[in-house]
């Protein structure tokens, strides 16, 4: 080997080390490929990518600093399936039956008896108060950490009735890509959902990569309880806040404290926070997920108990908000 | 120049580029110098640095993942001065006088009249309800964004009565270093304070580098208000939550949703959240700032209206919590 060949080899070698080392900063390489591979080319995909580019381009007219890139996602029907019933309902029913094993009195007490015996006639008569009573019974906890374990033990074993797989595998694969895409562009991602905050927080980190303080939901009463030197927070069975419709707007103000620039939802319950997001001088993006794929998922036009989108579609049409057409925009629903 | 000299030069040159490029990841270099230069060598400084090292050393017995490195700071008396009165009181009094200019009726109405006329005899008789009434009057807002501007306009001009400089210059310089030190070790920093959340959020980002969603405080009632197509969140004058003592523990559970591993406070109002933090199987750090420097700041032993630390010192002594001795541990208070 001559000196010049050695020289050439060393330069190549050191340059490779240099390139390799710097590639541990992940963004430059990823941006060369499609960040949303499960999304077909569509108006929705174009709108999302064009929006992200415009608010993250320094020096551009629409640039927004990372700290203000707040994006809010609904959960049920937006990040994971909510049919034939919202997943939390299955957890709640399973948990009541589990609690009855050590508290046999539950089996003779309404509304728990209807759940334990799967008495469909009685279940059909349930009023919102009955659901609140049952959710309160289940979600009450002597310690927040204990409840986390109960939820995660359920997620590790329970199966969705239609898909026959774990509930955390009913998460929409294109939405996981969207979360990662936004995260890689320094968006501050929050969940603002009607589901119970304590239920969602138990799995949001491992399933969505979203930490507990970025998960906002419906809430029960909390109380600080002392026992000798010990201090803990108990969750009481009383309902404190319904995080739906206008409640979502109040939650954004109370928990986040600044207005989102992007919001993703799928039902009329998300309309208020979309309006709140849209009414500002900065560029914003409002996205509705439209459930119209009865084959791979659910066509809500066939009738649904939760998640209907009627008024939201009317407003979205008027204001040219973005509609994700699940049937045609997503190559896969769950990443099969 | 011979080939071998050229070869040598090229290797040096490329290696320098390589080293320089990788130094844009800031931590390796900073760790070589003292990250807390305003802190004298002391038990407090050693405890803090040893704790941070132990929970951030991968593979170590006490390692904690970044997402769980939650640290909670009180604000008044911990991050900035709270004497002779908490800074928010000066804002509130200034703002009432400002509001009276466009709402002259205030000047004849108690408790506002006492503030507007600086009637010290009447002010001395104030009950907690009077303070709540006045804070409610000031903090109520048609739009959260408008209130932010009011607070920031005040901070840009108002002066602390003793120090004769802006209130955001009564922030403790050693604490800004501590925030930056923890941030550089991927801690998740929150403020949990008795002050009004809306007041603190207005300046926390620019003064502390802490975003609004990481600021938790006492809270007023919120309400979503519609006017035609417009939707906004108004803050009503009614008090909703007192973020002090046990309230701080409930706020941590409600807003953060996971237990801190480190807490920094300065008064008995912080004791409950210190106990809550200390009672877990992981390694934790509890820090009280002791105000004992009557020359450079205030010696609370001389008597104070807000911020007394008595029961907290007793418990801290029993449990060997960390005490920051302002007089001897800090080289500078405000970074003069």
CSV table of N, CA, C and O in Angstrom, one decimal, chain B residues 211-267:
chain,number,residue,atom,x,y,z
B,211,UNK,N,-42.3,26.1,30.9
B,211,UNK,CA,-43.5,26.3,30.1
B,211,UNK,C,-44.8,26.3,30.9
B,211,UNK,O,-44.8,25.7,32.0
B,212,UNK,N,-45.8,26.9,30.4
B,212,UNK,CA,-47.1,27.1,31.2
B,212,UNK,C,-47.6,25.8,31.7
B,212,UNK,O,-48.1,25.8,32.8
B,213,UNK,N,-47.5,24.7,30.9
B,213,UNK,CA,-48.1,23.4,31.4
B,213,UNK,C,-47.3,22.9,32.6
B,213,UNK,O,-47.7,21.9,33.2
B,214,UNK,N,-46.1,23.4,32.8
B,214,UNK,CA,-45.3,22.9,34.0
B,214,UNK,C,-45.4,23.9,35.2
B,214,UNK,O,-44.6,23.8,36.1
B,215,UNK,N,-46.4,24.8,35.1
B,215,UNK,CA,-46.6,25.7,36.2
B,215,UNK,C,-48.0,25.4,36.8
B,215,UNK,O,-49.0,25.5,36.1
B,216,UNK,N,-48.0,25.1,38.1
B,216,UNK,CA,-49.2,24.7,38.8
B,216,UNK,C,-49.3,25.7,40.0
B,216,UNK,O,-48.3,25.9,40.7
B,217,UNK,N,-50.5,26.2,40.2
B,217,UNK,CA,-50.7,27.2,41.3
B,217,UNK,C,-52.1,27.2,41.8
B,217,UNK,O,-52.9,26.3,41.5
B,218,UNK,N,-52.4,28.2,42.6
B,218,UNK,CA,-53.8,28.4,43.1
B,218,UNK,C,-54.6,28.8,41.9
B,218,UNK,O,-54.1,29.4,40.9
B,219,UNK,N,-55.9,28.4,41.9
B,219,UNK,CA,-56.7,28.6,40.6
B,219,UNK,C,-58.0,29.2,40.9
B,219,UNK,O,-58.6,29.0,41.9
B,220,UNK,N,-58.5,30.0,39.9
B,220,UNK,CA,-59.8,30.5,39.8
B,220,UNK,C,-60.7,29.7,39.0
B,220,UNK,O,-60.2,28.8,38.2
B,221,UNK,N,-62.0,29.9,39.1
B,221,UNK,CA,-63.0,29.2,38.2
B,221,UNK,C,-62.8,29.6,36.8
B,221,UNK,O,-62.6,30.8,36.5
B,222,UNK,N,-62.9,28.6,35.9
B,222,UNK,CA,-62.8,28.9,34.4
B,222,UNK,C,-64.2,28.6,33.8
B,222,UNK,O,-65.0,27.8,34.3
B,223,UNK,N,-64.5,29.3,32.8
B,223,UNK,CA,-65.8,29.1,32.1
B,223,UNK,C,-65.6,29.3,30.6
B,223,UNK,O,-65.0,30.3,30.2
B,224,UNK,N,-66.1,28.4,29.8
B,224,UNK,CA,-66.1,28.6,28.3
B,224,UNK,C,-67.3,29.5,28.0
B,224,UNK,O,-68.4,29.3,28.4
B,225,UNK,N,-67.0,30.5,27.2
B,225,UNK,CA,-68.0,31.5,26.9
B,225,UNK,C,-68.0,31.7,25.4
B,225,UNK,O,-67.0,31.7,24.7
B,226,UNK,N,-69.3,31.6,24.8
B,226,UNK,CA,-69.5,31.8,23.4
B,226,UNK,C,-70.2,33.1,23.1
B,226,UNK,O,-71.0,33.6,23.9
B,227,UNK,N,-69.8,33.7,22.0
B,227,UNK,CA,-70.4,34.9,21.5
B,227,UNK,C,-70.4,34.8,20.0
B,227,UNK,O,-69.4,35.1,19.3
B,228,UNK,N,-71.6,34.5,19.5
B,228,UNK,CA,-71.7,34.2,18.1
B,228,UNK,C,-70.9,32.9,17.8
B,228,UNK,O,-71.0,31.9,18.5
B,229,UNK,N,-70.0,33.0,16.8
B,229,UNK,CA,-69.1,31.9,16.4
B,229,UNK,C,-67.9,31.9,17.3
B,229,UNK,O,-67.1,30.9,17.3
B,230,UNK,N,-67.7,32.9,18.1
B,230,UNK,CA,-66.5,33.0,18.9
B,230,UNK,C,-66.6,32.2,20.2
B,230,UNK,O,-67.6,32.1,20.8
B,231,UNK,N,-65.5,31.5,20.5
B,231,UNK,CA,-65.4,30.7,21.7
B,231,UNK,C,-64.1,31.1,22.5
B,231,UNK,O,-63.1,31.2,21.9
B,232,UNK,N,-64.2,31.3,23.8
B,232,UNK,CA,-63.0,31.6,24.6
B,232,UNK,C,-63.2,31.1,26.0
B,232,UNK,O,-64.3,30.8,26.4
B,233,UNK,N,-62.1,31.1,26.8
B,233,UNK,CA,-62.2,30.8,28.2
B,233,UNK,C,-62.1,32.0,29.0
B,233,UNK,O,-61.1,32.7,28.9
B,234,UNK,N,-63.0,32.3,29.9
B,234,UNK,CA,-62.9,33.4,30.8
B,234,UNK,C,-62.5,32.9,32.2
B,234,UNK,O,-62.9,31.8,32.5
B,235,UNK,N,-61.8,33.7,32.9
B,235,UNK,CA,-61.5,33.4,34.3
B,235,UNK,C,-62.4,34.2,35.2
B,235,UNK,O,-62.4,35.4,35.1
B,236,UNK,N,-63.2,33.5,36.0
B,236,UNK,CA,-64.2,34.2,36.8
B,236,UNK,C,-63.5,34.6,38.1
B,236,UNK,O,-62.4,34.1,38.5
B,237,UNK,N,-64.1,35.6,38.8
B,237,UNK,CA,-63.4,36.0,40.1
B,237,UNK,C,-63.5,35.0,41.2
B,237,UNK,O,-63.0,35.3,42.3
B,238,UNK,N,-64.2,33.9,41.1
B,238,UNK,CA,-64.4,33.0,42.2
B,238,UNK,C,-63.1,32.1,42.3
B,238,UNK,O,-62.7,31.5,41.3
B,239,UNK,N,-62.7,31.9,43.5
B,239,UNK,CA,-61.6,31.0,43.8
B,239,UNK,C,-62.0,29.6,43.7
B,239,UNK,O,-63.1,29.2,44.1
B,240,UNK,N,-61.1,28.8,43.1
B,240,UNK,CA,-61.4,27.3,42.9
B,240,UNK,C,-60.5,26.4,43.7
B,240,UNK,O,-61.0,25.4,44.1
B,241,UNK,N,-59.3,26.7,43.9
B,241,UNK,CA,-58.4,25.8,44.5
B,241,UNK,C,-57.2,26.5,45.1
B,241,UNK,O,-56.6,27.3,44.5
B,242,UNK,N,-56.9,26.2,46.4
B,242,UNK,CA,-55.8,26.8,47.1
B,242,UNK,C,-54.6,25.8,47.1
B,242,UNK,O,-54.6,24.8,47.7
B,243,UNK,N,-53.6,26.2,46.3
B,243,UNK,CA,-52.5,25.3,46.0
B,243,UNK,C,-51.4,25.4,47.1
B,243,UNK,O,-50.3,25.9,46.9
B,244,UNK,N,-51.8,25.0,48.3
B,244,UNK,CA,-50.9,25.1,49.4
B,244,UNK,C,-51.0,23.8,50.3
B,244,UNK,O,-52.1,23.2,50.3
B,245,UNK,N,-50.0,23.5,51.0
B,245,UNK,CA,-50.0,22.3,52.0
B,245,UNK,C,-50.5,21.1,51.2
B,245,UNK,O,-50.0,20.7,50.2
B,246,UNK,N,-51.6,20.4,51.8
B,246,UNK,CA,-52.1,19.2,51.2
B,246,UNK,C,-52.5,19.5,49.7
B,246,UNK,O,-52.5,18.6,48.9
B,247,UNK,N,-53.0,20.7,49.4
B,247,UNK,CA,-53.4,21.1,48.1
B,247,UNK,C,-52.3,20.8,47.1
B,247,UNK,O,-52.5,20.5,45.9
B,248,UNK,N,-51.0,21.0,47.5
B,248,UNK,CA,-49.9,20.8,46.6
B,248,UNK,C,-49.8,19.4,46.2
B,248,UNK,O,-49.4,19.0,45.1
B,249,UNK,N,-50.0,18.5,47.2
B,249,UNK,CA,-50.0,17.1,46.9
B,249,UNK,C,-51.1,16.7,45.9
B,249,UNK,O,-50.8,15.9,45.0
B,250,UNK,N,-52.3,17.2,46.1
B,250,UNK,CA,-53.4,16.9,45.2
B,250,UNK,C,-53.1,17.4,43.8
B,250,UNK,O,-53.4,16.8,42.8
B,251,UNK,N,-52.5,18.6,43.8
B,251,UNK,CA,-52.1,19.2,42.4
B,251,UNK,C,-51.1,18.3,41.7
B,251,UNK,O,-51.2,18.2,40.5
B,252,UNK,N,-50.1,17.8,42.5
B,252,UNK,CA,-49.1,16.9,41.8
B,252,UNK,C,-49.8,15.7,41.2
B,252,UNK,O,-49.5,15.3,40.1
B,253,UNK,N,-50.7,15.1,42.0
B,253,UNK,CA,-51.4,14.0,41.5
B,253,UNK,C,-52.3,14.3,40.3
B,253,UNK,O,-52.3,13.6,39.3
B,254,UNK,N,-53.0,15.5,40.4
B,254,UNK,CA,-53.9,15.8,39.3
B,254,UNK,C,-53.2,16.3,38.0
B,254,UNK,O,-53.6,15.9,36.9
B,255,UNK,N,-52.2,17.1,38.2
B,255,UNK,CA,-51.6,17.7,37.0
B,255,UNK,C,-50.4,16.9,36.5
B,255,UNK,O,-50.2,16.8,35.3
B,256,UNK,N,-49.6,16.4,37.4
B,256,UNK,CA,-48.4,15.7,36.9
B,256,UNK,C,-48.6,14.2,36.8
B,256,UNK,O,-48.2,13.6,35.8
B,257,UNK,N,-49.4,13.7,37.8
B,257,UNK,CA,-49.8,12.3,37.6
B,257,UNK,C,-48.7,11.2,37.9
B,257,UNK,O,-48.9,10.0,37.7
B,258,UNK,N,-47.6,11.7,38.4
B,258,UNK,CA,-46.6,10.7,38.9
B,258,UNK,C,-45.8,11.4,40.0
B,258,UNK,O,-45.7,12.6,40.1
B,259,UNK,N,-45.2,10.6,40.9
B,259,UNK,CA,-44.6,11.2,42.1
B,259,UNK,C,-43.2,11.8,41.8
B,259,UNK,O,-42.4,11.2,41.0
B,260,UNK,N,-42.9,13.0,42.3
B,260,UNK,CA,-41.6,13.6,42.0
B,260,UNK,C,-40.5,12.8,42.7
B,260,UNK,O,-40.8,12.0,43.7
B,261,UNK,N,-39.3,12.9,42.3
B,261,UNK,CA,-38.2,12.3,43.0
B,261,UNK,C,-37.4,13.4,43.7
B,261,UNK,O,-36.5,13.1,44.5
B,262,UNK,N,-37.7,14.7,43.5
B,262,UNK,CA,-37.0,15.8,44.1
B,262,UNK,C,-38.0,16.9,44.3
B,262,UNK,O,-38.8,17.2,43.4
B,263,UNK,N,-37.8,17.6,45.4
B,263,UNK,CA,-38.7,18.7,45.7
B,263,UNK,C,-37.9,19.8,46.4
B,263,UNK,O,-37.0,19.5,47.3
B,264,UNK,N,-38.1,21.1,46.0
B,264,UNK,CA,-37.4,22.2,46.6
B,264,UNK,C,-38.4,23.2,47.1
B,264,UNK,O,-39.3,23.7,46.3
B,265,UNK,N,-38.4,23.6,48.4
B,265,UNK,CA,-39.3,24.5,48.9
B,265,UNK,C,-38.7,25.4,50.0
B,265,UNK,O,-37.4,25.3,50.2
B,266,UNK,N,-39.5,26.2,50.6
B,266,UNK,CA,-38.9,27.0,51.7
B,266,UNK,C,-39.8,27.3,52.9
B,266,UNK,O,-39.4,28.0,53.7
B,267,UNK,N,-41.0,26.7,52.9
B,267,UNK,CA,-41.9,27.0,54.0
B,267,UNK,C,-42.7,25.8,54.4
B,267,UNK,O,-42.7,24.7,53.7
